[in-house]
C-alpha positions as a printed NumPy array, in Angstrom:
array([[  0.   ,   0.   ,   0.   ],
       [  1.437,   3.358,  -1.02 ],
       [ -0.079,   6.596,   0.026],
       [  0.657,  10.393,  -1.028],
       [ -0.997,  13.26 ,   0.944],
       [ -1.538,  16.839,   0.017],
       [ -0.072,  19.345,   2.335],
       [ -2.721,  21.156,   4.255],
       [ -5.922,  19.319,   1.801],
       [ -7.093,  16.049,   2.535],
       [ -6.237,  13.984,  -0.06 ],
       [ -4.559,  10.891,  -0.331],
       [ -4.077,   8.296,  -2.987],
       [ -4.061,   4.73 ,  -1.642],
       [ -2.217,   2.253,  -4.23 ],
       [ -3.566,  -1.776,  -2.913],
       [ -3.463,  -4.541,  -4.686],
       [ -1.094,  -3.222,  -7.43 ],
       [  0.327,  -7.187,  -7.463],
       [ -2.76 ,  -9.084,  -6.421],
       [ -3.185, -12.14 ,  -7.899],
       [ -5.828, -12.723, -10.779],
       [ -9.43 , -14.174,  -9.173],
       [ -9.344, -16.998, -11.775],
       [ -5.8  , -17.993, -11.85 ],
       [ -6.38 , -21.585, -11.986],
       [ -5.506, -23.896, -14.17 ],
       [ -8.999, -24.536, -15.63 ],
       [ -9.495, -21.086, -16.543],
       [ -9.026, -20.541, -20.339],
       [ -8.315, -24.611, -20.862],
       [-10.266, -26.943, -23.037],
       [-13.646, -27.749, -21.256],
       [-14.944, -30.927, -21.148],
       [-18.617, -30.503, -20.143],
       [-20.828, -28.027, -19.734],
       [-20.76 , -28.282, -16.13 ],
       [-16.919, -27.1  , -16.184],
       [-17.671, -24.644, -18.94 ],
       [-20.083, -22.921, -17.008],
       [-17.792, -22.96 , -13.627],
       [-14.65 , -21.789, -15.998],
       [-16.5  , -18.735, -17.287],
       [-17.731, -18.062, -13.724],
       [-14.213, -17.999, -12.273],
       [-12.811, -15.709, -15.016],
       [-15.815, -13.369, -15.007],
       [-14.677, -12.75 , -11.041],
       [-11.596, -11.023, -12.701],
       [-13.144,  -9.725, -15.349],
       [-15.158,  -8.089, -12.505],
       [-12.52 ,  -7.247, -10.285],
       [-10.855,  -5.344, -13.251],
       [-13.802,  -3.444, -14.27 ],
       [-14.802,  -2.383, -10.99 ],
       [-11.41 ,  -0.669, -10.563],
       [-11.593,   1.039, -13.458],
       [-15.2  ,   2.129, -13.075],
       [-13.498,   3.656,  -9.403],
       [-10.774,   5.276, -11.478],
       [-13.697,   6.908, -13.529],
       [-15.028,   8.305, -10.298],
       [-11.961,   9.476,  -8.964],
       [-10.367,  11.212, -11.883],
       [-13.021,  12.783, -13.43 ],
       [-16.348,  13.029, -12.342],
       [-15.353,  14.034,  -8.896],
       [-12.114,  15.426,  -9.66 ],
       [-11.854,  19.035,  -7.981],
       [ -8.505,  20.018,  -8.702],
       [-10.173,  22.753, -11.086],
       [-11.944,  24.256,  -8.523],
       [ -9.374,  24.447,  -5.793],
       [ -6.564,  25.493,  -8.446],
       [ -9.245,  28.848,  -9.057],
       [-10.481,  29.465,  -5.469],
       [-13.919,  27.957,  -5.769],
       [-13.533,  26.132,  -2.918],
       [-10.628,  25.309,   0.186],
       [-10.568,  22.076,   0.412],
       [ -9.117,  19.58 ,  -2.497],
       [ -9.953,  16.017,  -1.606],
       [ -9.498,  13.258,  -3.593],
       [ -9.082,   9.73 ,  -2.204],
       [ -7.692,   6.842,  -4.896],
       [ -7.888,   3.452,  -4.508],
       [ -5.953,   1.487,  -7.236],
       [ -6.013,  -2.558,  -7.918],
       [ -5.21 ,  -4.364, -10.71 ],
       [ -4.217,  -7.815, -11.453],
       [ -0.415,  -8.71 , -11.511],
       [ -1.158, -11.51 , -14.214],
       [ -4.64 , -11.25 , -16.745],
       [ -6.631, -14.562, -16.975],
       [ -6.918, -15.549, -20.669],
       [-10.837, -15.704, -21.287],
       [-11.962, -19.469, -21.051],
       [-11.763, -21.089, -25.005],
       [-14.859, -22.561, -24.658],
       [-16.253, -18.909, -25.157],
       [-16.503, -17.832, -29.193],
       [-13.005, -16.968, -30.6  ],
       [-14.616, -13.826, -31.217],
       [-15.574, -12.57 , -28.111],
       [-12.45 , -14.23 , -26.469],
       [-10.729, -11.799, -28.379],
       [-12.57 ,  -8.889, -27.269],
       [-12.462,  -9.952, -23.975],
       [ -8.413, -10.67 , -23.572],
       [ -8.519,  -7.008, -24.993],
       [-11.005,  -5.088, -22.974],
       [ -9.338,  -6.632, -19.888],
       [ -5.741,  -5.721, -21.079],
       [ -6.566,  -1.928, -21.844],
       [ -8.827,  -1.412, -18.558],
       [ -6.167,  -3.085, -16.247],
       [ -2.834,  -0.963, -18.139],
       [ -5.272,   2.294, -17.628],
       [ -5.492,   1.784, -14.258],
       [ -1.827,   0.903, -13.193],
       [ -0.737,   4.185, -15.601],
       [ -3.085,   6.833, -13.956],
       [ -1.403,   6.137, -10.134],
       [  1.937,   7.613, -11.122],
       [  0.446,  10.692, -12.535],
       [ -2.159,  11.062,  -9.477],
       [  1.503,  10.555,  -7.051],
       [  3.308,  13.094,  -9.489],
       [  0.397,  15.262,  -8.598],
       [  0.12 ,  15.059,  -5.107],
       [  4.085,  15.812,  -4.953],
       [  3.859,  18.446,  -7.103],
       [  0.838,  19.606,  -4.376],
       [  3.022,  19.006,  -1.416],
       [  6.084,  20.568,  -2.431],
       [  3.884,  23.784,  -3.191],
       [  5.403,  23.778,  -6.498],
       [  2.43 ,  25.781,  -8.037],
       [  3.305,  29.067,  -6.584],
       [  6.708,  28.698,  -9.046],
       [  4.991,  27.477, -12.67 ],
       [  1.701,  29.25 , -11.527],
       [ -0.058,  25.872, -12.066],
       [  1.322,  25.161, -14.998],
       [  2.783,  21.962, -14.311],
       [ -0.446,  20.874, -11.995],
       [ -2.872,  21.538, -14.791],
       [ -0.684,  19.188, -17.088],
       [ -0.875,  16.18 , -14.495],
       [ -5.031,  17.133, -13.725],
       [ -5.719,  17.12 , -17.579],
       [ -4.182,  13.54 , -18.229],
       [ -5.669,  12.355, -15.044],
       [ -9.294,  13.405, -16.281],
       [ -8.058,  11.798, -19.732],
       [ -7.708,   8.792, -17.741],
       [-11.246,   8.636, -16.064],
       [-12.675,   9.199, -19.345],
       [-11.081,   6.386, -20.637],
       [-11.569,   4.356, -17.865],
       [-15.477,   4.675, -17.832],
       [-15.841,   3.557, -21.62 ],
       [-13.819,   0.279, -20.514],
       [-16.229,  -0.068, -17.355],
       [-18.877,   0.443, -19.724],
       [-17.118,  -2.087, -22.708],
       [-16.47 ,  -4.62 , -20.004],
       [-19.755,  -4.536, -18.461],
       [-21.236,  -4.985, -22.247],
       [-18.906,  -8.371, -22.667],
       [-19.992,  -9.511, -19.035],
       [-23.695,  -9.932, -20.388],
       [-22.611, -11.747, -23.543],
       [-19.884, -13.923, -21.442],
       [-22.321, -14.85 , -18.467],
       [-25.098, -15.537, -20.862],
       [-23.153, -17.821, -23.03 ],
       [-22.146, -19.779, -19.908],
       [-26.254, -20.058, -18.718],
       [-26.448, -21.261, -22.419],
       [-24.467, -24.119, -21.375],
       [-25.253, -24.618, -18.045],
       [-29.296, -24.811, -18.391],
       [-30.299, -28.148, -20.248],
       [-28.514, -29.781, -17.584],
       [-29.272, -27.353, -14.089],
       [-31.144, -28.401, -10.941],
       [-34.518, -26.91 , -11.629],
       [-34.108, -26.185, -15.142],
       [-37.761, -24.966, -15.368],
       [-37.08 , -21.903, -12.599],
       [-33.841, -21.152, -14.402],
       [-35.448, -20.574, -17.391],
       [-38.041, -18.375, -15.847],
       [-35.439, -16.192, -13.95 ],
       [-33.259, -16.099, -17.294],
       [-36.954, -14.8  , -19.393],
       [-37.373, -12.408, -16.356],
       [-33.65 , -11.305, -16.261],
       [-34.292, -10.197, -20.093],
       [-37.34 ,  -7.985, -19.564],
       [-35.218,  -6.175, -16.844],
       [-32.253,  -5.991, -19.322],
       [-34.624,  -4.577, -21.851],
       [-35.163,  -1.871, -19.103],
       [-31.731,  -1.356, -18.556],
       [-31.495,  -0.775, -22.589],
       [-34.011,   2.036, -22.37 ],
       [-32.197,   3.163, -19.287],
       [-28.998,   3.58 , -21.264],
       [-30.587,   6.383, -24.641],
       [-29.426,   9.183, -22.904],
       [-31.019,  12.409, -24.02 ],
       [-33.063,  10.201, -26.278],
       [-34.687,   8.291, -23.128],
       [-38.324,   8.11 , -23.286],
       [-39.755,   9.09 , -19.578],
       [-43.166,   7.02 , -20.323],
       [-41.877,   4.16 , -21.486],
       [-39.561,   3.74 , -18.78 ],
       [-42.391,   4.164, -16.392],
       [-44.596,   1.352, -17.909],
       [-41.472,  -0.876, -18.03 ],
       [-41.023,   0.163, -14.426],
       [-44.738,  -0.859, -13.926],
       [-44.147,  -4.228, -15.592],
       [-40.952,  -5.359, -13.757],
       [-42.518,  -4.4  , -10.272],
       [-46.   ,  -6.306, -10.669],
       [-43.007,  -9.178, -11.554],
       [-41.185,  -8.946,  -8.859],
       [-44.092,  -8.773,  -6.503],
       [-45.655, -12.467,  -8.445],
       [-42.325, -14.512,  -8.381],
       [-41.807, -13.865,  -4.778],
       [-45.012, -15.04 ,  -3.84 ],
       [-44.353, -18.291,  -6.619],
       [-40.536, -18.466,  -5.13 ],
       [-41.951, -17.803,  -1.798],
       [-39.636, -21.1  ,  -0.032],
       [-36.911, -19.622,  -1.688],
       [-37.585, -15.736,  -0.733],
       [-37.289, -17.653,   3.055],
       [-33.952, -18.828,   2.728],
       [-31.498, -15.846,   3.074],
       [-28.706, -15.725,   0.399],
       [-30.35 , -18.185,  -2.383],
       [-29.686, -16.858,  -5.181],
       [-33.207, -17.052,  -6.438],
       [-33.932, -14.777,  -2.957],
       [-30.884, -12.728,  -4.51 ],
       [-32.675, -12.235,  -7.815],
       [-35.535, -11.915,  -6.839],
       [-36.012, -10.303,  -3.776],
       [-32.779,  -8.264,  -3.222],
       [-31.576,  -7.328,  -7.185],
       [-35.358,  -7.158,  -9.078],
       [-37.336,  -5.925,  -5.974],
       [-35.623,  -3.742,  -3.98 ],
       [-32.271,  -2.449,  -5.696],
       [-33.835,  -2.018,  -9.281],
       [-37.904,  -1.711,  -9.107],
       [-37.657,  -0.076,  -5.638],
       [-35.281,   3.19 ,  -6.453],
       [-36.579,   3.638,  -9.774],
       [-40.415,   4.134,  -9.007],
       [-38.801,   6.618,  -6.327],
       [-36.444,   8.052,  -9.196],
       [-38.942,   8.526, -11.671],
       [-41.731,  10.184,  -8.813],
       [-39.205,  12.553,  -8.299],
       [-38.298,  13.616, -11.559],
       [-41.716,  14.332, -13.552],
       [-41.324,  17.799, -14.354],
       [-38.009,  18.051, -13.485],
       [-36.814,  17.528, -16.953],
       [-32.489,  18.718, -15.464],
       [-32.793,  16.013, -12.716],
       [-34.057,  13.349, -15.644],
       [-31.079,  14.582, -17.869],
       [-28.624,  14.154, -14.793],
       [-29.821,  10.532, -13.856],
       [-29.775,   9.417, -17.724],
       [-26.426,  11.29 , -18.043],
       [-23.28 ,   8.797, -19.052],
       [-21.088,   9.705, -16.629],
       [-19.427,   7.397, -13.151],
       [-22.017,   6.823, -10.691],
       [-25.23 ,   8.247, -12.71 ],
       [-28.625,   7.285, -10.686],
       [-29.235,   4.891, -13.838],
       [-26.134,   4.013, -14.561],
       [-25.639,   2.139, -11.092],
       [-29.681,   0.544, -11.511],
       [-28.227,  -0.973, -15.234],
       [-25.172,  -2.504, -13.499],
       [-27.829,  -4.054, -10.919],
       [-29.396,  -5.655, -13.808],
       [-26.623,  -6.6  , -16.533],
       [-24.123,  -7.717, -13.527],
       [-25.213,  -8.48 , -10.247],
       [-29.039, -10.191, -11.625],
       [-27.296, -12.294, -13.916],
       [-24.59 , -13.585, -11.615],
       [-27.273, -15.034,  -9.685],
       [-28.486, -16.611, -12.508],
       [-25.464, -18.081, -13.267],
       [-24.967, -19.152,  -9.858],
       [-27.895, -21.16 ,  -9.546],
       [-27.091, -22.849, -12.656],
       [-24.163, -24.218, -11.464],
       [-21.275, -21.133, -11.72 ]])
């Protein structure tokens, strides 16, 4: 763990992790499956990383741009410059599993690659800064060397949210090629299926959630509608389920569909009719967006149940 503190600001920059070990570094990761039960258990293990990796970079994103004040405290808008950075990457990158398309193995061992190099580069620069910061080194270059260092460090968020964003894309087409696998032969096939057709009228949401200045307010509220008359049915069908704490199908159901996606989103959207700036804010593609963090609910954490139950 490395830390560098600002001189009379509280910020620090905390570097952990910078050689931890890769989630799936096993040696059935990436190797020649030989049934669909391993398949679906090697995707599983690698999609932990793939996690891990995006999740870092999505707080890099947060960090270095969208809550980056250096602009404001280098031009007296406010006192206090706080920024506090944690950094971890993977020391070695799992190779996506082969029983995945060639195609999107490809895309994969690249997404991974560029978001886990992004984040090791940006620490240096956010340490060059915080030097630069402590040894008051500003009031000789008039900020001229500080507002180099800021400007590649918001480059750097930027960059790092489009990965999030990238990886989170080939997490949904990963995780559902491994329930592909995984479902002829999964324990209760027939409730798989249903949490897999219920999974995809949430993603569907999550699409609508994701048009921007395009979004259409109505449609999200029917969809809204839709998804929490569903949520309110399966846990009275799943009900034995919904009683045992941690199943995933509680998980799904209960926890993910019910109250951290239908939940904040009938609140969201009560609070925003008429507010058309607080609609454009929540809709906005930037780290940490109200909608932003409801899609990652559905196209991460509702589908990693799914592939849990399955057998992942």
């Amino acid at each position: 763990m490395k830390s560098a503190t600002f001189a009379g600001w509280a910020v620090v920059a905390i570097l952990s992790c910078a050689t931890m070990p890769a989630c799936a570094d096993d040696a059935s990761t990436g190797a020649q499956s030989t049934t669909a039960t391993q398949d679906v258990k090697d995707i599983s293990h690698y999609l932990q990383s793939l996690a891990t990796v995006r999740s870092a970079c999505a707080d890099a994103a947060w960090t270095l741009w969208q809550s980056n004040n250096y602009d404001s405290w280098r031009h007296r808008r406010t006192s206090v410059l706080a920024m506090n950075y944690n950094v971890q990457t993977l020391s070695t990158l799992p190779q996506a599993p082969t029983s995945l398309p060639a195609d999107l193995q490809q895309r994969l061992n690249a997404a991974m690659q560029k978001a886990n190099d992004t984040v090791k580069a940006s620490f240096p620069v956010f340490k060059d800064l915080a030097n630069y910061i402590n040894a008051e080194d500003y009031k000789s270059d008039k900020f001229k060397k500080g507002d180099e260092l800021d400007a590649r460090l918001i480059d750097f968020g930027k960059t790092c949210h489009t990965a999030s964003n990238d990886l989170r894309a080939l997490y949904v087409e990963a995780a559902s090629a491994a329930i592909d696998k995984g479902l002829p032969g999964a324990p209760r096939a027939d409730v798989a299926r249903t949490m897999l057709a219920d999974w995809q009228q949430a993603y569907a949401l999550s699409q609508e959630l994701g048009k921007g200045g395009s979004i259409d307010l109505k449609k999200i509220d029917a969809d809204v509608s839709a998804i929490s008359a569903l949520a309110d049915k399966r846990r009275t069908e799943f009900a034995d389920d919904i009683a045992k704490d941690g199943s995933p199908v509680a998980n799904f159901y209960d926890r993910d569909l019910n109250e951290n996606v239908a939940v904040p989103l009938r609140k969201a959207l009560r609070d925003m009719k008429g507010k058309p700036a607080e609609l454009k804010e929540a809709a906005a593609d930037r780290p940490r967006a109200d909608f932003l963090i409801i899609r990652q609910q559905i196209d991460l954490t509702m589908l990693a149940d799914i592939l849990r139950f399955v057998g992942g």
